[in-house]
PDB file of C-alpha atoms in Angstrom:
ATOM      1  CA  UNK A  10      34.982  99.469 127.625  1.00  0.00           C
ATOM      2  CA  UNK A  11      33.034  96.216 127.200  1.00  0.00           C
ATOM      3  CA  UNK A  12      29.415  96.736 126.459  1.00  0.00           C
ATOM      4  CA  UNK A  13      26.763  94.079 127.333  1.00  0.00           C
ATOM      5  CA  UNK A  14      23.842  93.184 125.027  1.00  0.00           C
ATOM      6  CA  UNK A  15      20.552  94.920 125.734  1.00  0.00           C
ATOM      7  CA  UNK A  16      18.052  92.733 127.593  1.00  0.00           C
ATOM      8  CA  UNK A  17      14.926  91.728 125.721  1.00  0.00           C
ATOM      9  CA  UNK A  18      12.029  92.976 127.816  1.00  0.00           C
ATOM     10  CA  UNK A  19       9.154  92.257 125.431  1.00  0.00           C
ATOM     11  CA  UNK A  20       8.793  88.511 126.232  1.00  0.00           C
ATOM     12  CA  UNK A  21       6.532  88.747 129.277  1.00  0.00           C
ATOM     13  CA  UNK A  22       4.163  91.450 127.932  1.00  0.00           C
ATOM     14  CA  UNK A  23       3.840  89.576 124.616  1.00  0.00           C
ATOM     15  CA  UNK A  24       2.841  86.358 126.377  1.00  0.00           C
ATOM     16  CA  UNK A  25       0.229  88.169 128.419  1.00  0.00           C
ATOM     17  CA  UNK A  26      -1.221  89.854 125.297  1.00  0.00           C
ATOM     18  CA  UNK A  27      -1.568  86.557 123.429  1.00  0.00           C
ATOM     19  CA  UNK A  28      -3.222  84.936 126.462  1.00  0.00           C
ATOM     20  CA  UNK A  29      -5.848  87.706 126.721  1.00  0.00           C
ATOM     21  CA  UNK A  30      -6.537  87.600 122.989  1.00  0.00           C
ATOM     22  CA  UNK A  31      -7.078  83.823 123.186  1.00  0.00           C
ATOM     23  CA  UNK A  32      -9.622  84.259 125.976  1.00  0.00           C
ATOM     24  CA  UNK A  33     -11.504  86.938 124.033  1.00  0.00           C
ATOM     25  CA  UNK A  34     -11.643  84.704 120.980  1.00  0.00           C
ATOM     26  CA  UNK A  35     -13.053  81.840 123.041  1.00  0.00           C
ATOM     27  CA  UNK A  36     -15.839  84.049 124.404  1.00  0.00           C
ATOM     28  CA  UNK A  37     -16.523  85.468 120.957  1.00  0.00           C
ATOM     29  CA  UNK A  38     -16.810  81.949 119.477  1.00  0.00           C
ATOM     30  CA  UNK A  39     -19.590  81.060 121.892  1.00  0.00           C
ATOM     31  CA  UNK A  40     -21.423  84.195 120.775  1.00  0.00           C
ATOM     32  CA  UNK A  41     -21.029  83.281 117.058  1.00  0.00           C
ATOM     33  CA  UNK A  42     -18.602  86.206 116.379  1.00  0.00           C
ATOM     34  CA  UNK A  43     -15.761  84.113 114.902  1.00  0.00           C
ATOM     35  CA  UNK A  44     -15.125  86.406 111.966  1.00  0.00           C
ATOM     36  CA  UNK A  45     -14.518  89.548 114.042  1.00  0.00           C
ATOM     37  CA  UNK A  46     -12.338  87.695 116.488  1.00  0.00           C
ATOM     38  CA  UNK A  47     -10.300  86.175 113.710  1.00  0.00           C
ATOM     39  CA  UNK A  48      -9.630  89.603 112.253  1.00  0.00           C
ATOM     40  CA  UNK A  49      -8.522  91.039 115.568  1.00  0.00           C
ATOM     41  CA  UNK A  50      -6.406  87.948 116.241  1.00  0.00           C
ATOM     42  CA  UNK A  51      -4.554  88.376 112.946  1.00  0.00           C
ATOM     43  CA  UNK A  52      -3.687  91.970 113.771  1.00  0.00           C
ATOM     44  CA  UNK A  53      -2.558  91.020 117.254  1.00  0.00           C
ATOM     45  CA  UNK A  54      -0.420  88.156 115.966  1.00  0.00           C
ATOM     46  CA  UNK A  55       1.221  90.423 113.406  1.00  0.00           C
ATOM     47  CA  UNK A  56       1.975  93.004 116.098  1.00  0.00           C
ATOM     48  CA  UNK A  57       3.358  90.342 118.394  1.00  0.00           C
ATOM     49  CA  UNK A  58       5.532  88.949 115.605  1.00  0.00           C
ATOM     50  CA  UNK A  59       6.839  92.406 114.906  1.00  0.00           C
ATOM     51  CA  UNK A  60       7.681  92.828 118.585  1.00  0.00           C
ATOM     52  CA  UNK A  61       9.475  89.470 118.565  1.00  0.00           C
ATOM     53  CA  UNK A  62      12.282  90.639 116.263  1.00  0.00           C
ATOM     54  CA  UNK A  63      15.415  90.357 118.424  1.00  0.00           C
ATOM     55  CA  UNK A  64      17.539  93.413 119.110  1.00  0.00           C
ATOM     56  CA  UNK A  65      21.159  92.820 118.038  1.00  0.00           C
ATOM     57  CA  UNK A  66      23.745  93.191 120.792  1.00  0.00           C
ATOM     58  CA  UNK A  67      25.686  96.447 120.897  1.00  0.00           C
ATOM     59  CA  UNK A  68      29.164  96.306 119.376  1.00  0.00           C
ATOM     60  CA  UNK A  69      31.872  98.256 121.215  1.00  0.00           C
ATOM     61  CA  UNK A  70      33.426 100.982 119.109  1.00  0.00           C
ATOM     62  CA  UNK A  71      37.077 100.966 118.247  1.00  0.00           C
ATOM     63  CA  UNK A  72      39.226 103.056 120.552  1.00  0.00           C
ATOM     64  CA  UNK A  73      42.612 103.221 122.289  1.00  0.00           C
ATOM     65  CA  UNK A  74      41.963  99.879 123.977  1.00  0.00           C
ATOM     66  CA  UNK A  75      41.856  98.250 120.542  1.00  0.00           C
ATOM     67  CA  UNK A  76      45.334  99.451 119.601  1.00  0.00           C
ATOM     68  CA  UNK A  77      48.328  97.171 119.622  1.00  0.00           C
ATOM     69  CA  UNK A  78      49.907  96.638 123.026  1.00  0.00           C
ATOM     70  CA  UNK A  79      53.546  97.535 123.627  1.00  0.00           C
ATOM     71  CA  UNK A  80      56.001  94.764 124.405  1.00  0.00           C
ATOM     72  CA  UNK A  81      57.947  94.742 127.656  1.00  0.00           C
ATOM     73  CA  UNK A  82      61.056  96.161 125.956  1.00  0.00           C
ATOM     74  CA  UNK A  83      59.066  98.840 124.118  1.00  0.00           C
ATOM     75  CA  UNK A  84      57.430  99.873 127.381  1.00  0.00           C
ATOM     76  CA  UNK A  85      60.829 100.081 129.094  1.00  0.00           C
ATOM     77  CA  UNK A  86      62.179 102.285 126.291  1.00  0.00           C
ATOM     78  CA  UNK A  87      59.154 104.562 126.451  1.00  0.00           C
ATOM     79  CA  UNK A  88      59.371 104.965 130.232  1.00  0.00           C
ATOM     80  CA  UNK A  89      63.123 105.559 130.287  1.00  0.00           C
ATOM     81  CA  UNK A  90      63.190 108.073 127.447  1.00  0.00           C
ATOM     82  CA  UNK A  91      60.194 109.789 129.010  1.00  0.00           C
ATOM     83  CA  UNK A  92      62.285 110.822 132.031  1.00  0.00           C
ATOM     84  CA  UNK A  93      65.694 111.218 130.342  1.00  0.00           C
ATOM     85  CA  UNK A  94      66.460 114.910 129.937  1.00  0.00           C
ATOM     86  CA  UNK A  95      70.079 114.780 128.748  1.00  0.00           C
ATOM     87  CA  UNK A  96      70.516 113.989 125.056  1.00  0.00           C
ATOM     88  CA  UNK A  97      73.284 111.904 123.522  1.00  0.00           C
ATOM     89  CA  UNK A  98      75.235 114.891 122.187  1.00  0.00           C
ATOM     90  CA  UNK A  99      75.150 116.744 125.515  1.00  0.00           C
ATOM     91  CA  UNK A 100      76.284 113.640 127.396  1.00  0.00           C
ATOM     92  CA  UNK A 101      79.114 113.120 124.886  1.00  0.00           C
ATOM     93  CA  UNK A 102      80.328 116.696 125.320  1.00  0.00           C
ATOM     94  CA  UNK A 103      80.176 116.386 129.110  1.00  0.00           C
ATOM     95  CA  UNK A 104      82.135 113.128 129.071  1.00  0.00           C
ATOM     96  CA  UNK A 105      85.077 114.343 126.956  1.00  0.00           C
ATOM     97  CA  UNK A 106      85.126 117.572 128.951  1.00  0.00           C
ATOM     98  CA  UNK A 107      85.924 115.561 132.077  1.00  0.00           C
ATOM     99  CA  UNK A 108      89.249 114.276 130.693  1.00  0.00           C
ATOM    100  CA  UNK A 109      91.421 116.795 128.878  1.00  0.00           C
ATOM    101  CA  UNK A 110      92.403 115.810 125.344  1.00  0.00           C
ATOM    102  CA  UNK A 111      90.242 112.670 125.346  1.00  0.00           C
ATOM    103  CA  UNK A 112      87.944 111.294 122.658  1.00  0.00           C
ATOM    104  CA  UNK A 113      84.697 109.394 123.056  1.00  0.00           C
ATOM    105  CA  UNK A 114      84.854 105.649 122.405  1.00  0.00           C
ATOM    106  CA  UNK A 115      81.548 104.527 123.935  1.00  0.00           C
ATOM    107  CA  UNK A 116      78.364 106.014 125.374  1.00  0.00           C
ATOM    108  CA  UNK A 117      75.334 104.062 126.614  1.00  0.00           C
ATOM    109  CA  UNK A 118      72.065 105.065 128.248  1.00  0.00           C
ATOM    110  CA  UNK A 119      71.842 102.540 131.062  1.00  0.00           C
ATOM    111  CA  UNK A 120      68.470 101.137 132.057  1.00  0.00           C
ATOM    112  CA  UNK A 121      67.376 100.500 128.470  1.00  0.00           C
ATOM    113  CA  UNK A 122      66.164  96.958 127.611  1.00  0.00           C
ATOM    114  CA  UNK A 123      68.521  94.996 129.871  1.00  0.00           C
ATOM    115  CA  UNK A 124      67.993  97.109 133.026  1.00  0.00           C
ATOM    116  CA  UNK A 125      71.779  97.249 133.426  1.00  0.00           C
ATOM    117  CA  UNK A 126      71.839 100.345 135.582  1.00  0.00           C
ATOM    118  CA  UNK A 127      75.243  99.646 137.181  1.00  0.00           C
ATOM    119  CA  UNK A 128      74.239 101.735 140.188  1.00  0.00           C
ATOM    120  CA  UNK A 129      76.181 100.023 142.962  1.00  0.00           C
ATOM    121  CA  UNK A 130      79.472 101.850 142.390  1.00  0.00           C
ATOM    122  CA  UNK A 131      78.662 105.169 144.011  1.00  0.00           C
ATOM    123  CA  UNK A 132      75.745 107.379 145.107  1.00  0.00           C
ATOM    124  CA  UNK A 133      74.517 110.405 143.228  1.00  0.00           C
ATOM    125  CA  UNK A 134      76.312 113.764 143.817  1.00  0.00           C
ATOM    126  CA  UNK A 135      73.682 114.884 146.298  1.00  0.00           C
ATOM    127  CA  UNK A 136      73.943 111.639 148.233  1.00  0.00           C
ATOM    128  CA  UNK A 137      70.237 111.011 147.641  1.00  0.00           C
ATOM    129  CA  UNK A 138      69.307 108.670 144.790  1.00  0.00           C
ATOM    130  CA  UNK A 139      67.003 110.079 142.129  1.00  0.00           C
ATOM    131  CA  UNK A 140      63.834 108.275 141.097  1.00  0.00           C
ATOM    132  CA  UNK A 141      63.900 106.042 138.028  1.00  0.00           C
ATOM    133  CA  UNK A 142      61.060 104.974 135.696  1.00  0.00           C
ATOM    134  CA  UNK A 143      61.236 101.397 136.949  1.00  0.00           C
ATOM    135  CA  UNK A 144      60.626 102.491 140.526  1.00  0.00           C
ATOM    136  CA  UNK A 145      64.156 101.651 141.676  1.00  0.00           C
ATOM    137  CA  UNK A 146      66.196 104.035 143.819  1.00  0.00           C
ATOM    138  CA  UNK A 147      68.655 105.119 141.121  1.00  0.00           C
ATOM    139  CA  UNK A 148      68.291 107.531 138.208  1.00  0.00           C
ATOM    140  CA  UNK A 149      69.037 106.527 134.603  1.00  0.00           C
ATOM    141  CA  UNK A 150      72.623 107.271 133.562  1.00  0.00           C
ATOM    142  CA  UNK A 151      74.772 107.874 130.549  1.00  0.00           C
ATOM    143  CA  UNK A 152      77.920 105.761 130.976  1.00  0.00           C
ATOM    144  CA  UNK A 153      80.805 106.837 128.746  1.00  0.00           C
ATOM    145  CA  UNK A 154      84.293 105.610 127.940  1.00  0.00           C
ATOM    146  CA  UNK A 155      86.721 108.304 126.854  1.00  0.00           C
ATOM    147  CA  UNK A 156      90.269 107.618 125.686  1.00  0.00           C
ATOM    148  CA  UNK A 157      93.391 109.747 126.003  1.00  0.00           C
ATOM    149  CA  UNK A 158      95.916 109.983 123.158  1.00  0.00           C
ATOM    150  CA  UNK A 159      98.108 107.295 124.762  1.00  0.00           C
ATOM    151  CA  UNK A 160      95.146 104.917 125.020  1.00  0.00           C
ATOM    152  CA  UNK A 161      94.342 105.365 128.705  1.00  0.00           C
ATOM    153  CA  UNK A 162      90.621 104.812 129.151  1.00  0.00           C
ATOM    154  CA  UNK A 163      88.362 106.592 131.643  1.00  0.00           C
ATOM    155  CA  UNK A 164      84.780 105.785 132.607  1.00  0.00           C
ATOM    156  CA  UNK A 165      82.488 108.784 133.113  1.00  0.00           C
ATOM    157  CA  UNK A 166      79.020 108.358 134.619  1.00  0.00           C
ATOM    158  CA  UNK A 167      76.481 111.127 134.033  1.00  0.00           C
ATOM    159  CA  UNK A 168      73.022 111.548 135.568  1.00  0.00           C
ATOM    160  CA  UNK A 169      70.657 111.375 132.573  1.00  0.00           C
ATOM    161  CA  UNK A 170      68.120 113.658 134.268  1.00  0.00           C
ATOM    162  CA  UNK A 171      70.245 116.436 135.767  1.00  0.00           C
ATOM    163  CA  UNK A 172      73.300 116.157 133.513  1.00  0.00           C
ATOM    164  CA  UNK A 173      75.662 116.160 136.497  1.00  0.00           C
ATOM    165  CA  UNK A 174      78.776 114.011 136.481  1.00  0.00           C
ATOM    166  CA  UNK A 175      78.445 111.251 139.071  1.00  0.00           C
ATOM    167  CA  UNK A 176      81.861 109.660 138.778  1.00  0.00           C
ATOM    168  CA  UNK A 177      85.030 109.723 136.667  1.00  0.00           C
ATOM    169  CA  UNK A 178      87.595 106.941 137.079  1.00  0.00           C
ATOM    170  CA  UNK A 179      90.572 105.737 135.052  1.00  0.00           C
ATOM    171  CA  UNK A 180      90.716 102.041 134.260  1.00  0.00           C
ATOM    172  CA  UNK A 181      93.399 100.364 136.331  1.00  0.00           C
ATOM    173  CA  UNK A 182      93.573  97.004 134.558  1.00  0.00           C
ATOM    174  CA  UNK A 183      94.932  98.245 131.204  1.00  0.00           C
ATOM    175  CA  UNK A 184      98.357  96.986 130.213  1.00  0.00           C
ATOM    176  CA  UNK A 185     100.609  98.526 127.557  1.00  0.00           C
ATOM    177  CA  UNK A 186      99.046  96.383 124.801  1.00  0.00           C
ATOM    178  CA  UNK A 187      95.524  97.448 125.749  1.00  0.00           C
ATOM    179  CA  UNK A 188      96.507 101.103 125.630  1.00  0.00           C
ATOM    180  CA  UNK A 189      98.179 100.737 122.217  1.00  0.00           C
ATOM    181  CA  UNK A 190      95.074  99.048 120.842  1.00  0.00           C
ATOM    182  CA  UNK A 191      92.770 101.774 122.122  1.00  0.00           C
ATOM    183  CA  UNK A 192      95.060 104.556 120.908  1.00  0.00           C
ATOM    184  CA  UNK A 193      95.220 102.955 117.436  1.00  0.00           C
ATOM    185  CA  UNK A 194      91.459 102.506 117.260  1.00  0.00           C
ATOM    186  CA  UNK A 195      90.771 106.100 118.217  1.00  0.00           C
ATOM    187  CA  UNK A 196      93.369 107.369 115.710  1.00  0.00           C
ATOM    188  CA  UNK A 197      91.865 105.356 112.828  1.00  0.00           C
ATOM    189  CA  UNK A 198      88.296 106.534 113.437  1.00  0.00           C
ATOM    190  CA  UNK A 199      88.130 109.537 111.113  1.00  0.00           C
ATOM    191  CA  UNK A 200      84.347 109.701 111.599  1.00  0.00           C
ATOM    192  CA  UNK A 201      83.402 111.279 114.927  1.00  0.00           C
ATOM    193  CA  UNK A 202      80.658 109.705 117.053  1.00  0.00           C
ATOM    194  CA  UNK A 203      78.472 112.732 116.342  1.00  0.00           C
ATOM    195  CA  UNK A 204      78.900 112.215 112.589  1.00  0.00           C
ATOM    196  CA  UNK A 205      78.082 108.528 112.894  1.00  0.00           C
ATOM    197  CA  UNK A 206      74.982 109.329 114.951  1.00  0.00           C
ATOM    198  CA  UNK A 207      73.829 111.780 112.264  1.00  0.00           C
ATOM    199  CA  UNK A 208      74.223 109.139 109.548  1.00  0.00           C
ATOM    200  CA  UNK A 209      72.030 106.766 111.583  1.00  0.00           C
ATOM    201  CA  UNK A 210      69.314 109.299 112.435  1.00  0.00           C
ATOM    202  CA  UNK A 211      69.230 110.609 108.855  1.00  0.00           C
ATOM    203  CA  UNK A 212      68.305 107.077 107.822  1.00  0.00           C
ATOM    204  CA  UNK A 213      65.957 106.393 110.743  1.00  0.00           C
ATOM    205  CA  UNK A 214      64.479 109.290 112.700  1.00  0.00           C
ATOM    206  CA  UNK A 215      64.687 108.750 116.425  1.00  0.00           C
ATOM    207  CA  UNK A 216      66.739 109.082 119.618  1.00  0.00           C
ATOM    208  CA  UNK A 217      70.316 107.821 119.913  1.00  0.00           C
ATOM    209  CA  UNK A 218      70.643 105.675 123.032  1.00  0.00           C
ATOM    210  CA  UNK A 219      74.022 104.012 122.455  1.00  0.00           C
ATOM    211  CA  UNK A 220      77.196 104.400 120.396  1.00  0.00           C
ATOM    212  CA  UNK A 221      80.289 102.240 120.533  1.00  0.00           C
ATOM    213  CA  UNK A 222      83.568 102.142 118.578  1.00  0.00           C
ATOM    214  CA  UNK A 223      84.350  98.524 117.773  1.00  0.00           C
ATOM    215  CA  UNK A 224      85.421  96.001 115.146  1.00  0.00           C
ATOM    216  CA  UNK A 225      82.682  94.136 113.296  1.00  0.00           C
ATOM    217  CA  UNK A 226      82.747  90.491 112.222  1.00  0.00           C
ATOM    218  CA  UNK A 227      84.843  91.437 109.181  1.00  0.00           C
ATOM    219  CA  UNK A 228      87.403  93.178 111.413  1.00  0.00           C
ATOM    220  CA  UNK A 229      86.386  96.567 110.011  1.00  0.00           C
ATOM    221  CA  UNK A 230      86.320  99.523 112.403  1.00  0.00           C
ATOM    222  CA  UNK A 231      82.724 100.655 112.920  1.00  0.00           C
ATOM    223  CA  UNK A 232      80.548 102.792 115.094  1.00  0.00           C
ATOM    224  CA  UNK A 233      77.680 100.703 116.456  1.00  0.00           C
ATOM    225  CA  UNK A 234      74.699 103.051 116.920  1.00  0.00           C
ATOM    226  CA  UNK A 235      71.297 102.310 118.507  1.00  0.00           C
ATOM    227  CA  UNK A 236      68.325 104.505 117.565  1.00  0.00           C
ATOM    228  CA  UNK A 237      64.905 104.271 119.254  1.00  0.00           C
ATOM    229  CA  UNK A 238      62.085 105.383 116.966  1.00  0.00           C
ATOM    230  CA  UNK A 239      58.702 106.925 117.808  1.00  0.00           C
ATOM    231  CA  UNK A 240      57.046 103.481 117.820  1.00  0.00           C
ATOM    232  CA  UNK A 241      59.534 102.484 120.575  1.00  0.00           C
ATOM    233  CA  UNK A 242      61.332  99.949 118.388  1.00  0.00           C
ATOM    234  CA  UNK A 243      65.125 100.024 118.279  1.00  0.00           C
ATOM    235  CA  UNK A 244      67.272 100.012 115.142  1.00  0.00           C
ATOM    236  CA  UNK A 245      70.896  98.855 115.372  1.00  0.00           C
ATOM    237  CA  UNK A 246      73.253 100.450 112.848  1.00  0.00           C
ATOM    238  CA  UNK A 247      76.851  99.719 111.951  1.00  0.00           C
ATOM    239  CA  UNK A 248      78.529 102.797 110.496  1.00  0.00           C
ATOM    240  CA  UNK A 249      81.956 102.508 108.865  1.00  0.00           C
ATOM    241  CA  UNK A 250      84.190 104.597 111.174  1.00  0.00           C
ATOM    242  CA  UNK A 251      86.388 105.668 108.240  1.00  0.00           C
ATOM    243  CA  UNK A 252      83.972 106.057 105.319  1.00  0.00           C
ATOM    244  CA  UNK A 253      80.844 107.037 107.236  1.00  0.00           C
ATOM    245  CA  UNK A 254      78.637 104.578 105.326  1.00  0.00           C
ATOM    246  CA  UNK A 255      76.026 102.209 106.758  1.00  0.00           C
ATOM    247  CA  UNK A 256      77.275  98.623 106.620  1.00  0.00           C
ATOM    248  CA  UNK A 257      74.423  96.995 108.544  1.00  0.00           C
ATOM    249  CA  UNK A 258      70.940  97.921 109.759  1.00  0.00           C
ATOM    250  CA  UNK A 259      68.681  95.748 111.907  1.00  0.00           C
ATOM    251  CA  UNK A 260      65.356  96.550 113.592  1.00  0.00           C
ATOM    252  CA  UNK A 261      64.630  95.136 117.022  1.00  0.00           C
ATOM    253  CA  UNK A 262      60.828  95.170 117.273  1.00  0.00           C
ATOM    254  CA  UNK A 263      60.584  93.251 120.577  1.00  0.00           C
TER     255      UNK A 263
END
């Protein structure tokens, strides 16, 4: 709260005091009492000078308003995670449970940073959209990709508040080559997504908001893991999907 300086109220009384003292001295001079008047005038002047010392303005104390402000992305992360009730591991288990024999290849909490909610595909199970932190009509979601042994990929959408499955659909645009590639990638990933997430959160305490099986720039198979920390920054990890070691770590402080 901004505090204003205290007003100096002594100016007018001081002027009046000096004026009266001057008049008294003038009368006393005509009566040949200069010495007594001079003594009183010295005391009055000293008192007036003492009163004239200015009062320094009040300085506001440090408080919450003086703390660093969150960025737009940090605020979005804080709001979204504040209403998300379903954790990464629960969403992962729900997703693979929807397709028998499948394995998780990707899982993202939609609505984080880029506001990519992808809500136009279908309504919520109840038919009534749930509230979201941004004030839109749709609830935050976990969107997963799970892969069968032959490489067939399914998208599973999960309400991040209730944990209910909103939609499960198989991809229809995969050809034989796409399926072979996905099947090979899943087979080579000896580190599970849960293990990769643990490696990331052991290094940086926080909440997993995304995990994705992919090839990095060196064509190595990695789990890309996003972790949001308590200061609402996000750390991006690359975890070797075979060795389970961290190959890259980058903090997004925006």
